[in-house]
Coordinates of C-alpha atoms and ligand atoms in Angstrom, one line a residue:
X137 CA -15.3 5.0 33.0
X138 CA -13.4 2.2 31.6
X139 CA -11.2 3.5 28.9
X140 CA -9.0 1.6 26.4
X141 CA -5.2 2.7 25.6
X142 CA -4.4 6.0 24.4
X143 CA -4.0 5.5 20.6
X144 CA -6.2 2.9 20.2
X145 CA -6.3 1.8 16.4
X146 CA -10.0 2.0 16.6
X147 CA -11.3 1.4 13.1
X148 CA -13.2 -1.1 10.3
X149 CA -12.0 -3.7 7.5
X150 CA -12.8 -4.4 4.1
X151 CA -11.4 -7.0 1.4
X152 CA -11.1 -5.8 -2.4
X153 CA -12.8 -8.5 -3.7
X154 CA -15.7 -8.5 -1.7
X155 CA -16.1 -4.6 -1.6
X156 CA -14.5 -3.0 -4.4
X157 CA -16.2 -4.5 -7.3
X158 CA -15.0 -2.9 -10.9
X159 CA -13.8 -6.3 -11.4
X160 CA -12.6 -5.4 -15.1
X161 CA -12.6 -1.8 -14.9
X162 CA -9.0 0.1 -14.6
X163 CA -6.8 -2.6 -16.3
X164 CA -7.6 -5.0 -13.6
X165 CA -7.2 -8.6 -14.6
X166 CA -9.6 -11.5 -13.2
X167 CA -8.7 -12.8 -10.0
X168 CA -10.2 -16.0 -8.4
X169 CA -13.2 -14.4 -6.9
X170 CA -14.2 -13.1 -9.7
X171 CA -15.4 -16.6 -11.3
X172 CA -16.7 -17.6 -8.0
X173 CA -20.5 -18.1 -8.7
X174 CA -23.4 -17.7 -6.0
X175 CA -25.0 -20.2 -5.0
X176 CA -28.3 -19.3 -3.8
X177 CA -30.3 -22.3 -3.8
X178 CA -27.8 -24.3 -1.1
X179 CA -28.5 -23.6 2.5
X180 CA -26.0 -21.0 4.1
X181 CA -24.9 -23.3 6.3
X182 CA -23.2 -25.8 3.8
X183 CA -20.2 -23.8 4.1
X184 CA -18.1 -26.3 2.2
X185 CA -20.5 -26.3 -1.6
X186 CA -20.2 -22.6 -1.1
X187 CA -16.4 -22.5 -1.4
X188 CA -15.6 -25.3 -3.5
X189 CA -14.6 -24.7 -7.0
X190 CA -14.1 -26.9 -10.2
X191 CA -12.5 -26.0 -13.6
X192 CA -15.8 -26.2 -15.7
X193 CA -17.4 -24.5 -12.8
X194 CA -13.9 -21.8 -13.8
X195 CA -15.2 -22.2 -17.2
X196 CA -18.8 -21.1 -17.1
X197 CA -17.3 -18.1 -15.0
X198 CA -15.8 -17.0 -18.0
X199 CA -18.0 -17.8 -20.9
X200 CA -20.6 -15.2 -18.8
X201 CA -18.3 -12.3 -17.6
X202 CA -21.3 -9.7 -18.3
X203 CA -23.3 -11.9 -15.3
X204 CA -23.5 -9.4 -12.7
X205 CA -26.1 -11.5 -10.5
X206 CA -25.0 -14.5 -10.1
X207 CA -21.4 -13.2 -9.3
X208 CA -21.8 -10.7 -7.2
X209 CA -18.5 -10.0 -6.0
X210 CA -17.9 -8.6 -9.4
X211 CA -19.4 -5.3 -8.0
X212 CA -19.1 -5.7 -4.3
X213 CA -20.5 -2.9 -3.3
X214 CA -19.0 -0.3 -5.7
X215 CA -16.4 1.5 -3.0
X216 CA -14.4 1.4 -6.5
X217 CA -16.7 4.2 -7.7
X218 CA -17.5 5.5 -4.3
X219 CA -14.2 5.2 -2.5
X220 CA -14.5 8.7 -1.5
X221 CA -18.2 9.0 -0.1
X222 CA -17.0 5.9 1.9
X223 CA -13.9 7.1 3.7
X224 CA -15.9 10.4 4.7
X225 CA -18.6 7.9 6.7
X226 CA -15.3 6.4 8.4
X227 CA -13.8 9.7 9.1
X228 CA -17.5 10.8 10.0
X229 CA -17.2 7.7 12.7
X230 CA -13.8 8.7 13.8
X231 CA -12.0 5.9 12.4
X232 CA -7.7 5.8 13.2
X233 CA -7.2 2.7 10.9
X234 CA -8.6 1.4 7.9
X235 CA -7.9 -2.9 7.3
X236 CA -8.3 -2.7 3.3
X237 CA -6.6 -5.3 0.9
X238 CA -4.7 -4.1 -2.4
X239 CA -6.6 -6.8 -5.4
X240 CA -3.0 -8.2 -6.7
X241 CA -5.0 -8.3 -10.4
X242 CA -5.4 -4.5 -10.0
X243 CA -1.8 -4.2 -9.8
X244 CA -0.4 -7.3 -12.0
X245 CA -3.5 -8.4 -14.0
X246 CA -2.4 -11.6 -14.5
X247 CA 0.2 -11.9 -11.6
X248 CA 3.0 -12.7 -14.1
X249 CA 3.3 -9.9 -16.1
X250 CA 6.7 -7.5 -16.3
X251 CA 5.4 -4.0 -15.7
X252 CA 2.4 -2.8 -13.7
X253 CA -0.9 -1.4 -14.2
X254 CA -0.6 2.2 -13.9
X255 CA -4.3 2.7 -13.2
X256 CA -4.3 0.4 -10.6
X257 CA -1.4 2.0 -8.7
X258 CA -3.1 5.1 -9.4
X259 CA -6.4 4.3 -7.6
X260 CA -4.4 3.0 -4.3
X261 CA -2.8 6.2 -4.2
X262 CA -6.2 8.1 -4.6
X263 CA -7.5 5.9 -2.1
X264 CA -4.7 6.4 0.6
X265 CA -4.3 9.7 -0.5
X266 CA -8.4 10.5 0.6
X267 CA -7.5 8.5 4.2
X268 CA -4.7 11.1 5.2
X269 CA -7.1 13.7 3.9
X270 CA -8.9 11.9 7.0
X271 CA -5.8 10.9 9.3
X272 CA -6.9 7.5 8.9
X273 CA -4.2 5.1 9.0
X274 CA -4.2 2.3 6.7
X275 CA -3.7 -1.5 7.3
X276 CA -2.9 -3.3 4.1
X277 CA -3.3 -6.6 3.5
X278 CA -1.3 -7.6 0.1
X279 CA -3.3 -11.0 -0.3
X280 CA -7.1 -11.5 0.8
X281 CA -8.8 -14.1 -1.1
X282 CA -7.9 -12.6 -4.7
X283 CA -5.2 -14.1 -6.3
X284 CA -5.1 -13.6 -10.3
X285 CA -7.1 -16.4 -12.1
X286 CA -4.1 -16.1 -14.1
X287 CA -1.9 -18.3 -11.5
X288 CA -5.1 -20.9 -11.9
X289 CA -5.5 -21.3 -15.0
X290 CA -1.5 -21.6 -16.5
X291 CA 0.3 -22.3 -13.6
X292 CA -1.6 -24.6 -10.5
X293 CA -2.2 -22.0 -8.0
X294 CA 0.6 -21.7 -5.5
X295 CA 1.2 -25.0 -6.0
X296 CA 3.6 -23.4 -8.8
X297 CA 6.8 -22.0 -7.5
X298 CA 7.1 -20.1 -9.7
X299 CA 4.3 -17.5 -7.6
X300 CA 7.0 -16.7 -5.2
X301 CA 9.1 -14.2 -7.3
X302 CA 5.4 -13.0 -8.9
X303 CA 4.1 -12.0 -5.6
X304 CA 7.6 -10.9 -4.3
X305 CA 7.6 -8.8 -7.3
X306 CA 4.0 -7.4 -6.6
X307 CA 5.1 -6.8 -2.7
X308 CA 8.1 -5.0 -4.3
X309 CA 6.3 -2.5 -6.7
X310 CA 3.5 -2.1 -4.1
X311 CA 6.0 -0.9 -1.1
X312 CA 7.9 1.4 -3.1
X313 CA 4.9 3.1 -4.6
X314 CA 2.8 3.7 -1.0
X315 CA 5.9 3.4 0.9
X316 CA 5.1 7.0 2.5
X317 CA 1.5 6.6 2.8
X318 CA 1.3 2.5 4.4
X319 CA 3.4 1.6 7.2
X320 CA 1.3 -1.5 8.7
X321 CA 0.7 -3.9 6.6
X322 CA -0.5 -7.8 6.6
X323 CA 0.8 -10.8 3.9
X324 CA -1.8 -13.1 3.8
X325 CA -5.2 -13.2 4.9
X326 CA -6.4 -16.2 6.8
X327 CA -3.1 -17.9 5.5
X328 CA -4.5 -21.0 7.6
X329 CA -7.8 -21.1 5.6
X330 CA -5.7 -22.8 2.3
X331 CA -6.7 -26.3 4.0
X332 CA -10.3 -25.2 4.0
X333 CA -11.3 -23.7 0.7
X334 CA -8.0 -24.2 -1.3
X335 CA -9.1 -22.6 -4.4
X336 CA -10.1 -19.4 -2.4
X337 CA -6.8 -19.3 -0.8
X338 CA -4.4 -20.7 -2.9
X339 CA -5.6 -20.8 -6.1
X340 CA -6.0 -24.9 -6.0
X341 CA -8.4 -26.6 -8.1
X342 CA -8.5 -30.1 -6.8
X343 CA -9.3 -31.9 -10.4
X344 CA -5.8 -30.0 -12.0
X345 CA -4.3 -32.2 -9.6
X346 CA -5.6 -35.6 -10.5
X347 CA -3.7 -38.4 -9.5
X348 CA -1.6 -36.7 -6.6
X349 CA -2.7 -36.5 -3.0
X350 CA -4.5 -33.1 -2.7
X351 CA -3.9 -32.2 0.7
X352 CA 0.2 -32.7 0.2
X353 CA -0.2 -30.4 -2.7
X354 CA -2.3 -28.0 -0.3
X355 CA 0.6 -27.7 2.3
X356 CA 3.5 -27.4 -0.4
X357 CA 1.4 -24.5 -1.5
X358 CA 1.0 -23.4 1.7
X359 CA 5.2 -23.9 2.0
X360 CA 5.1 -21.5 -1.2
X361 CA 2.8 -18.8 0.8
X362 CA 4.7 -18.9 4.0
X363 CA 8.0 -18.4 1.7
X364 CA 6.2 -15.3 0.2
X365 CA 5.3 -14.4 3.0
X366 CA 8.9 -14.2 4.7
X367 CA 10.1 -12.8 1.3
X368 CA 7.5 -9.8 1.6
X369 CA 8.2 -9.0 4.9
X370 CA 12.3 -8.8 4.3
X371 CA 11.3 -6.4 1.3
X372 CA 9.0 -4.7 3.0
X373 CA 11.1 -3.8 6.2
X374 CA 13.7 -3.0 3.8
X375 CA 11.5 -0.5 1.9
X376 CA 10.0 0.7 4.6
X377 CA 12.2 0.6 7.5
X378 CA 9.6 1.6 10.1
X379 CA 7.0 -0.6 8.6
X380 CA 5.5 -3.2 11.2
X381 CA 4.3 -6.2 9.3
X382 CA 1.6 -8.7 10.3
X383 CA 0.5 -12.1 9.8
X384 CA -3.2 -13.3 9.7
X385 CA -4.9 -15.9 11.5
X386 CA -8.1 -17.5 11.5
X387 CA -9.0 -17.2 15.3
X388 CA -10.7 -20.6 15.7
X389 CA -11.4 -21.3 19.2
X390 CA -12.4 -25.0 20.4
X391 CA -13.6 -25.8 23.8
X392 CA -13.4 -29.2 24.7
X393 CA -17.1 -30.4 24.9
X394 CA -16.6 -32.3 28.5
X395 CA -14.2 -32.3 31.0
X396 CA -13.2 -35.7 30.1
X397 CA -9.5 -35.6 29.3
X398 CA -9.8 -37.3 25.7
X399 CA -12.1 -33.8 25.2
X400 CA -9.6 -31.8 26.5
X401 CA -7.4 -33.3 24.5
X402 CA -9.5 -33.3 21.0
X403 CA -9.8 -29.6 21.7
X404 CA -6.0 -28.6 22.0
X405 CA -5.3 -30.9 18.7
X406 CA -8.0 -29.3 16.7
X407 CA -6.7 -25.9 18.1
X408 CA -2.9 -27.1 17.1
X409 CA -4.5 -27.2 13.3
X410 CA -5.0 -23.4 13.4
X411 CA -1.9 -22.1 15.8
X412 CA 0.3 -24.5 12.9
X413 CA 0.4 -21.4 10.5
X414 CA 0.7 -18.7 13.0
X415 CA 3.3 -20.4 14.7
X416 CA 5.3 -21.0 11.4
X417 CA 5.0 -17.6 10.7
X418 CA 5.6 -16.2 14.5
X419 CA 8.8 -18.5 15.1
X420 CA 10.1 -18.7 11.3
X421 CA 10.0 -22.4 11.4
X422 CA 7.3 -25.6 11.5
X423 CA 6.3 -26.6 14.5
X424 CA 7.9 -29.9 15.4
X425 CA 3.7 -31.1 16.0
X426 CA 2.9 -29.8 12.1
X427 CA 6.3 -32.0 11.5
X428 CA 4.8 -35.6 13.1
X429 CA 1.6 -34.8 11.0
X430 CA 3.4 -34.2 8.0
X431 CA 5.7 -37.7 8.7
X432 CA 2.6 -39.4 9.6
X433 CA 0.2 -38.9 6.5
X434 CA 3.3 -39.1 4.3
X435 CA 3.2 -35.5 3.1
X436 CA 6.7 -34.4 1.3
X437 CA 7.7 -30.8 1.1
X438 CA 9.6 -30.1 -1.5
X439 CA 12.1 -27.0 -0.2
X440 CA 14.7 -25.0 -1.6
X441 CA 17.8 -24.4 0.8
X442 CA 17.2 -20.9 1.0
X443 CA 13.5 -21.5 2.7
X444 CA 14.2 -22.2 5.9
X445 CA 16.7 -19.1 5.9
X446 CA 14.8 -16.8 5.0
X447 CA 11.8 -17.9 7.1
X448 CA 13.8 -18.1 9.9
X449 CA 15.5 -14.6 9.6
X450 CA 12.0 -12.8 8.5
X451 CA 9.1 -13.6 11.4
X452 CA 5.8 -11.1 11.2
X453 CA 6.4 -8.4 13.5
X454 CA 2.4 -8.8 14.9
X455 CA -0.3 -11.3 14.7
X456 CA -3.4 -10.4 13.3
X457 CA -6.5 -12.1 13.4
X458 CA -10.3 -12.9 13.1
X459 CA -12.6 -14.1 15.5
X460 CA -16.7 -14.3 15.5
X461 CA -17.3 -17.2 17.5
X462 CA -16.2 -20.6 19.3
X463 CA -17.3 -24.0 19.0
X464 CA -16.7 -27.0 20.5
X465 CA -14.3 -30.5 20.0
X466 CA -14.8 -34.0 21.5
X467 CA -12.9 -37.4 21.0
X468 CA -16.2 -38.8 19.8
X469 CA -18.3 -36.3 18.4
X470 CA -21.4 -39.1 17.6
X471 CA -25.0 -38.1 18.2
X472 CA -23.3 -34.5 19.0
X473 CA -25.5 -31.5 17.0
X474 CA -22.6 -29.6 15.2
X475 CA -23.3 -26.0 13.8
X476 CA -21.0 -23.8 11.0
X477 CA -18.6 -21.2 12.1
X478 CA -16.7 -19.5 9.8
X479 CA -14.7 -21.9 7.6
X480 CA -15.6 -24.8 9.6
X481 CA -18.2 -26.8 10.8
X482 CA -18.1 -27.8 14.5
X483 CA -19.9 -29.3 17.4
X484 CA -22.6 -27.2 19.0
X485 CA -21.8 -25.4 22.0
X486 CA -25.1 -25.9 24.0
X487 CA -24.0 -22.8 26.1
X488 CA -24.3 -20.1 23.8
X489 CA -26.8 -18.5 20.6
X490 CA -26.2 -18.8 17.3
X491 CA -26.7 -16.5 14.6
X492 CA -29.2 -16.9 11.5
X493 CA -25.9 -18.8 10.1
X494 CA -25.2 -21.2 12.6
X495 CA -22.0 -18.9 14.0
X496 CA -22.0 -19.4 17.7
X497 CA -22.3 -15.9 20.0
X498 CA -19.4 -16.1 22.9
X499 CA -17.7 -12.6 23.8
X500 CA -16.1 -14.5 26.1
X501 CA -14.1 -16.5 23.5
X502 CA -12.5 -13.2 22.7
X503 CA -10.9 -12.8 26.0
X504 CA -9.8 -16.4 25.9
X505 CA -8.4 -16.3 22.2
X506 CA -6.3 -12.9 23.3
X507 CA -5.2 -14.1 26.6
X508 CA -3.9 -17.8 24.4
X509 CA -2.9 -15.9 21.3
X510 CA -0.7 -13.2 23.7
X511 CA 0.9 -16.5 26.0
X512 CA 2.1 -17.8 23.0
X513 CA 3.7 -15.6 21.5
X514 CA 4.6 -12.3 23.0
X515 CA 4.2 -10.0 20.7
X516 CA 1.9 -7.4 19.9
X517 CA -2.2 -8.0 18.6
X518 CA -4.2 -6.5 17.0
X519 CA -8.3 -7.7 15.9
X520 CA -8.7 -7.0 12.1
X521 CA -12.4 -8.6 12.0
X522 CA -15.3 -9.2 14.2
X523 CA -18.1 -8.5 13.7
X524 CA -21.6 -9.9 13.5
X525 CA -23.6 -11.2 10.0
X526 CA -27.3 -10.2 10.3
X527 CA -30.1 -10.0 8.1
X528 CA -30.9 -6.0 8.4
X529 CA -33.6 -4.7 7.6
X530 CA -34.0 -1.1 6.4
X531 CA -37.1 1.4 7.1
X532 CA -39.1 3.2 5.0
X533 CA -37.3 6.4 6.3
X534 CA -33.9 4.7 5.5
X535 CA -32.8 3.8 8.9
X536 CA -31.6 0.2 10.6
X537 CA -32.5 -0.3 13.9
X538 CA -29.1 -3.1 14.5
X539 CA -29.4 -3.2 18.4
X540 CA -28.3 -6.5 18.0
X541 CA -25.0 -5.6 16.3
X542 CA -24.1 -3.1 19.3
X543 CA -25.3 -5.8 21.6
X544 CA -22.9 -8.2 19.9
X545 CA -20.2 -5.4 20.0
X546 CA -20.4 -4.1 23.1
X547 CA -19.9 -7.6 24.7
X548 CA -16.7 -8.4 22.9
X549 CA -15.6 -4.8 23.7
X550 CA -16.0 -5.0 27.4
X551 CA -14.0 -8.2 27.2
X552 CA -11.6 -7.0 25.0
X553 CA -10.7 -4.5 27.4
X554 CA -10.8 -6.9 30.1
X555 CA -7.6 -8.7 28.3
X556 CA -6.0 -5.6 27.8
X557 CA -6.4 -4.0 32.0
X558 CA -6.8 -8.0 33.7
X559 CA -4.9 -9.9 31.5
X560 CA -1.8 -7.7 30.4
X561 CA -2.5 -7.9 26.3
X562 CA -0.7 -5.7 24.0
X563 CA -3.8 -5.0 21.6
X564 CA -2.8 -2.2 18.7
X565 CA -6.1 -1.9 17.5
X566 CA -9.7 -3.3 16.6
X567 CA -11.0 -3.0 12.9
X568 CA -14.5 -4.0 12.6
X569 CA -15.6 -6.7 10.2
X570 CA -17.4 -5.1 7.5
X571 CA -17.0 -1.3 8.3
X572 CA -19.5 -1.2 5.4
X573 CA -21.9 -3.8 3.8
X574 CA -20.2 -6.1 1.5
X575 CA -20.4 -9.1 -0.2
X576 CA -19.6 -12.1 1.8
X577 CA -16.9 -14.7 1.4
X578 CA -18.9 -17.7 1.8
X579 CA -22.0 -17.3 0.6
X580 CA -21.9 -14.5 -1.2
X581 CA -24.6 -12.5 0.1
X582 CA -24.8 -9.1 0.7
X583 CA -28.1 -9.7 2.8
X584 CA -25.5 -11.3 5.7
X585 CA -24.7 -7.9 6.6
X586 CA -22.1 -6.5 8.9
X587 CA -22.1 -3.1 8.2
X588 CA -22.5 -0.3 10.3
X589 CA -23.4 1.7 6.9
X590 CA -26.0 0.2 4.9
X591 CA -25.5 -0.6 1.6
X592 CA -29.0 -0.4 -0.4
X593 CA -28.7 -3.3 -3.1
X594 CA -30.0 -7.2 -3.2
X595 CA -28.2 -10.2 -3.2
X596 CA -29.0 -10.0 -6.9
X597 CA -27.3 -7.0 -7.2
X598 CA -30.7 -4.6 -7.4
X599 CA -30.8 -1.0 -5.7
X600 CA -29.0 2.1 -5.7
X601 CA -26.3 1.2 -4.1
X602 CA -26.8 4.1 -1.8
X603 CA -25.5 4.1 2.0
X604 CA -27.3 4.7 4.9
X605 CA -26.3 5.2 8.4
X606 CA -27.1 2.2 11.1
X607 CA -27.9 2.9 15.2
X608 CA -24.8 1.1 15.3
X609 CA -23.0 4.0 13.3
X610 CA -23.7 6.4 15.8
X611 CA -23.1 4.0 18.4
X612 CA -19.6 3.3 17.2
X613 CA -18.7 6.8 16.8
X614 CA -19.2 7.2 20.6
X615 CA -17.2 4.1 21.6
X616 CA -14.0 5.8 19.7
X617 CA -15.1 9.3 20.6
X618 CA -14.9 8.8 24.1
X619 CA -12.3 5.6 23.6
X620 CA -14.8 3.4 26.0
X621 CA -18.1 2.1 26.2
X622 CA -19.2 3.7 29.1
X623 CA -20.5 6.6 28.0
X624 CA -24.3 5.6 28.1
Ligands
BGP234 C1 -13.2 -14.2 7.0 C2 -12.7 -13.4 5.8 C3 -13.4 -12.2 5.5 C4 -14.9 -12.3 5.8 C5 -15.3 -13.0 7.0 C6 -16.8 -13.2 7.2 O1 -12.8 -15.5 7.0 O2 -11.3 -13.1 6.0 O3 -13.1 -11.9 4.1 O4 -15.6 -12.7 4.7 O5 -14.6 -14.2 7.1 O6 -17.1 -14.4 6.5 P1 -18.4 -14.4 5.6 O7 -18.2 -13.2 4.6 O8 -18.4 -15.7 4.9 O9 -19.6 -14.2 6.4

């Protein structure tokens, strides 16, 4: 039997805004999901109307905050209310680490305000205080997807500044308060995803910017994050001196489409656009590459003196990431069919399935985006999402039959472990993408689940809310039980 490390952070992730839901309950302020209407009507696969976001758009948000349906992230799946019943189906599943995000508006309801919320502090602690009931170690993410509307609305989005000493403040109350409960912890989620959905990421509504050239103002908020970013892991280390802290990549992996060396080379560009923000985050400085582009489309960073310091002295101590699929690059992509992935769209890989979403299936990948992720940098990995979107359907005696998830899950396993024994990977742990059903980040649906616990409500926000236990809940368990697949 083929067994994984001893201490393997076997486990499942979660984002606030997509699972917690009590968007205005607790003394929590608005953040930018929170305005974030669904879209039901435009096809799943249009990835880019699904994310985009305009100020009336912020506007009609707010004229209709009682609209639980069409904004369903406003109760994600309740875990707010039912925090407890949740973290006993992960302890039931044997879970060593929970990925969870801390909303920034629970904390600082409008990101710029002098003192904390009390009650939002307070349900953190009840949360990580019900994990070490549990043993379960949690993974933090300070940033995923949910800054304050706040930042939007009266200052540009990290765009502004200004944010820096706001989130540094935020890192700062959140580290002492759970400095004995959290040691790992991640800044930014998908910190390479600004240049894709912006508002999402950065809090960047492109017409607040009229008249300057949007994607300069996208990387000198990006500048801003990755100054966070180096800022909240110095204050964190210096908090918590044993504290590892991680960045978060979008695992994007491109094969070049034919062996002609113009593909080859399409492919490593396009991969260069993702490894940019790892690799400023890894090495503390831009990469000479992200430096040519900037020179070439004329894009000015405006820096303070201090930024490359402190970047430099304050890399991630791990790199963190999501992957669910590949895709393909060529030089000339004309007459190619091209298919969604997550955040992107992509030509088709004729090799491989693709889910109900367009997301292409390749276990494989994994292996490949460990092995290129651990060559270039060295340092520890660890998975916080994978996982695969389904439509699931549940019986009349409250069961999902999800063979297809374990099928999915098993494959990336076996090659998982395959890096780790072949390839000589350093791999922490694996979190699941969602642990539980949630709301999700592109479209908004809860009917993409990903779950190994079912969540009984609609897109439109019908049901009880209930939870129900998937085959691949049981299947799981086993897989950490005996720390291998090979049991069956
Ligand atoms: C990642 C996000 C997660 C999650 C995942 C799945 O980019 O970090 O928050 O949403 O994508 O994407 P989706 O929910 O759109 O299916």
């Amino acid at each position: 039997m083929r067994k994984f490390p001893d201490h393997f952070l076997w486990g499942g992730a979660t984002a606030a805004n997509q699972f917690e839901g009590g968007f205005n309950l607790g003394g929590k302020g608005l953040s930018v999901a929170d305005v974030a209407k669904a879209h039901f009507d435009v096809d799943v696969k249009n990835y880019q109307k699904h994310t985009e976001m305009t100020t009336q758009a912020i506007e009609e948000g707010l004229a209709h905050l009682d609209d639980m349906v069409n904004y369903p992230k406003r109760h994600g799946s309740d875990f707010y209310h039912r925090y407890k019943e949740d973290i006993a189906l992960m302890a039931e599943m044997g879970f060593k680490t929970y990925r969870m995000s801390i909303a920034w508006s629970r904390i600082f309801p409008n990101g710029d305000d002098e003192t904390p919320n009390e009650e939002g502090l307070q349900f953190y602690d009840d949360v990580f205080d019900e994990l070490k009931k549990y043993n379960i170690e949690p993974l933090v993410t300070m940033s995923h997807y949910e800054p304050p509307l706040n930042i939007v609305l009266n200052y540009d989005g990290w765009y502004s500044r200004e944010v820096i000493p706001m989130f540094a403040r935020y890192v700062e109350t959140i580290c002492k308060r759970y400095k004995d409960k959290v040691k790992y912890w991640l800044t930014f989620n998908e910190v390479d995803s600004m240049i894709r959905h912006p508002y999402t990421t950065g809090g960047l509504v492109k017409d607040r910017f009229a008249g300057k050239n949007f994607e300069e103002v996208i990387f000198q908020a990006m500048h801003h994050q990755f100054v966070a970013s180096a800022l909240a892991t110095k204050i964190c280390h210096e908090i918590i001196p044993d504290s590892k802290v991680g960045c978060m990549l979008t695992k994007l992996t491109y094969y070049p489409y034919t062996c002609k060396p113009e593909d080859v080379l399409a492919a490593q560009q396009r991969m260069r656009s993702t490894y940019a923000y790892s690799d400023t985050q890894v090495f503390g400085e831009y990469p000479a590459y992200l430096l040519s582009y900037f020179k070439k489309h004329k894009i000015h960073i405006v820096k303070e003196e201090e930024d490359d310091i402190l970047m430099k002295q304050h890399p991630v101590d791990f790199i963190s990431f999501s992957y669910y699929m590949s895709s393909c690059e060529a030089a000339d992509t004309t007459g190619l069919c091209t298919t969604p992935g997550n955040t992107i769209l992509a030509v088709k890989n004729p090799h491989l399935e693709t889910s109900e979403w367009g997301w292409q299936i390749d276990p494989l990948g994994l292996r490949i985006s460990l092995v290129e992720l651990y060559d270039r940098y060295r340092k520890p990995l660890f998975i916080v999402e994978n996982g695969l979107g389904d439509k699931d359907v549940l019986t009349e005696d409250k069961k999902v039959h999800d063979t297809y998830r374990i099928d999915y899950l098993k494959k990336h396993f076996a090659c998982m472990l395959d890096a780790i024994i072949e390839d000589g990977v350093e791999l922490w742990g694996y979190t699941s993408w969602a642990c539980i059903d949630l709301i999700s980040e592109s479209t908004k649906q809860i009917s993409k689940r990903y779950g190994y616990v079912y969540v009984d409500i609609d897109d439109y926000g019908n049901g009880t809310y209930n939870r129900y236990r998937k085959d691949s809940f049981y299947w799981y368990k086993k897989v950490i039980e005996y720390n291998s697949i090979d049991f069956e």
